[in-house]
Amino acid sequence: MDEHQQRLTSYLAAYIDELVGNGVDEVVISPGSRSTPLALLFTHHPGVKTYINVDERSAAFFGLGIAKAKQKPVAILCTSGTAAANYYPAVIEARYAKVPLIVLTADRPHELREVGAPQAINQLDLYGKHVKWSVDMALPESSAGILKYAKSSAARGVSMALSVPAGPVHFNFPIREPLIPALDESTFTPGIRDKRVINGVRGLTPEMRDDLLRILREKQHGLIVCGPGVDSSAVDSIMAFSEQYGFPVAADPLSGVRSGLHSKENVIETYDAILKTKEVLANLQPDIIIRFGSMPVSKPLTLFIKELPDVPYWVVSSGEEWQDPTAMATEFIYSDEESFCHDLMAGAEKKDAGWLHKWKKANDISRRILQADDQPWNEGKAVKQLIELLPEGASIFASNSMPIRDIDTFFFTNDKKISVHANRGANGIDGVVSTALGMSTGNTPLYLLIGDLAFFHDLNGLLVAKKYGLDMTIVVMNNNGGGIFSFLPQASEGTYFEELFGTPMDLDFSSAAAFYGADYQLVKEEIDIASALSNAGGKKGIKIIEVLTNREENVAIHRNLWNFVSQEIVSELKGNTP
């Protein structure tokens, strides 16, 4: 081992040892030359599981999915140049979805920057404000001080990625040639870490608690909102809090509140359909709103809150982040959710029972209509059937645009342990297949619900599934275009709508299934979907179920259902008016 190789190996091995010691034991690697020493050392480390994905954009989303599934930081590694730029969409999603991602980019040494060297771009602060921390690492050295620096940087990066709110951090590694490290049994010291960080629970001071209790005791018509990102360990406490005060809980499907064995006595799951009519809104005005998690998917709920300027609106978050897209929040309460509920249940009294009854009655009416089996075949009905047939312990990953909105409408409360996931940080359709495949490494039955455009957009993500024998059922809603635009004002632009927004592609995904070695089934009618899901459930690997639907019919059926819900609730309200 020459001096250069000794410096290179000692420095990078010290960094990797500390990463692993702090819980980063899975790495997604995209092949490249400048990243060679890191790739070899990660693969050689006995405590690291590596995945190889040749497409950096897909690889980054795949790593994001692993981190989401296992709720731990995951590293992604690529070479220099545009390879690093391909990480950007996933880095953005990780930042806004609060996912801990350790982004590792190899770089040219300082003397080869900005001088026209090949595959050398400016990678300093490449991801801007979309990472929590970015560091241009020192060139490899083996002095005691530099090895301490490498370990300290690794520990600090993991700590920052995990600290609330979680998110991505970026390490840029300038490396000189030659690039081959020494690989032998003494390269690493597994099980030994230099530093660790312990995060405690954040709660309310007695003064804060008393001030909030004073406000709560004056309110009769509270509304609790549970959005994406609610701490699963706090769900029981939030439900107990709602029942103690008699407040309804508008629960987003990504909150984890709609399914499971916890109490769902006060859960209102069909609020998106309920809140579409002025007469209904006027009868369901809260006098205080308490939100846990991020803002829900539902646009009617967002508009409802925006029309309540004089209502106290509390946003409870365990991290100091400004989660207020409506600009209506009056209090930002930085507290652990479970501690908040526990602190404010002391001495609580149930409020106006009629208030909770109105919400529950509206929810019962809406759910009865949306659950009815006699509605015509449409995408919503297919989603309803999919959810009903999910096995215990399954996870469903919903693409953005229509899939997550249909899940919002047709995912009803149940006692099965079903978790719902989506990329709702930046809400894009890119990387959905790859993220879901990353989540499939979590060893629970995983179903991906996705539209034809989003599926096409990340089709090459299926390569990693073929390489590693990953198991996932993909339900593709093929309405031959961007179905969500048919629900938006753009649909009124008849002349250019199909060209600019509908964007029909006329794709047959059976050929894609064959190309990636996936099982394929085509569903054209309602009667076929149950058998298709049953067949997929008995097989391993990637199963693609393509469901053909009609965009125009789908819009009409959705709107008819929503109108019927509104009419029935308004009729009920009028019947109860003295």
Coordinates of N, CA and C in Angstrom, one line a residue, residues 110-118 120-121:
H110 N -9.6 20.1 -6.0 CA -9.7 21.5 -6.2 C -9.0 22.1 -7.4
E111 N -7.8 21.5 -7.7 CA -7.0 22.0 -8.9 C -7.7 21.7 -10.2
L112 N -8.7 20.8 -10.2 CA -9.4 20.5 -11.5 C -10.8 21.1 -11.6
R113 N -11.1 22.0 -10.7 CA -12.4 22.7 -10.7 C -12.3 24.0 -11.5
E114 N -13.3 24.3 -12.3 CA -13.4 25.5 -13.1 C -12.2 25.8 -14.0
V115 N -11.7 24.7 -14.5 CA -10.5 24.8 -15.5 C -10.8 24.0 -16.7
G116 N -12.0 23.5 -16.9 CA -12.4 22.8 -18.1 C -12.1 21.3 -18.0
A117 N -11.8 20.8 -16.9 CA -11.6 19.4 -16.7 C -12.9 18.6 -17.0
P118 N -12.8 17.4 -17.6 CA -14.0 16.6 -17.9 C -14.8 16.2 -16.7
A120 N -16.5 17.8 -14.7 CA -16.3 18.6 -13.5 C -17.3 19.8 -13.6
I121 N -18.2 19.8 -12.7 CA -19.1 21.0 -12.6 C -19.0 21.5 -11.2

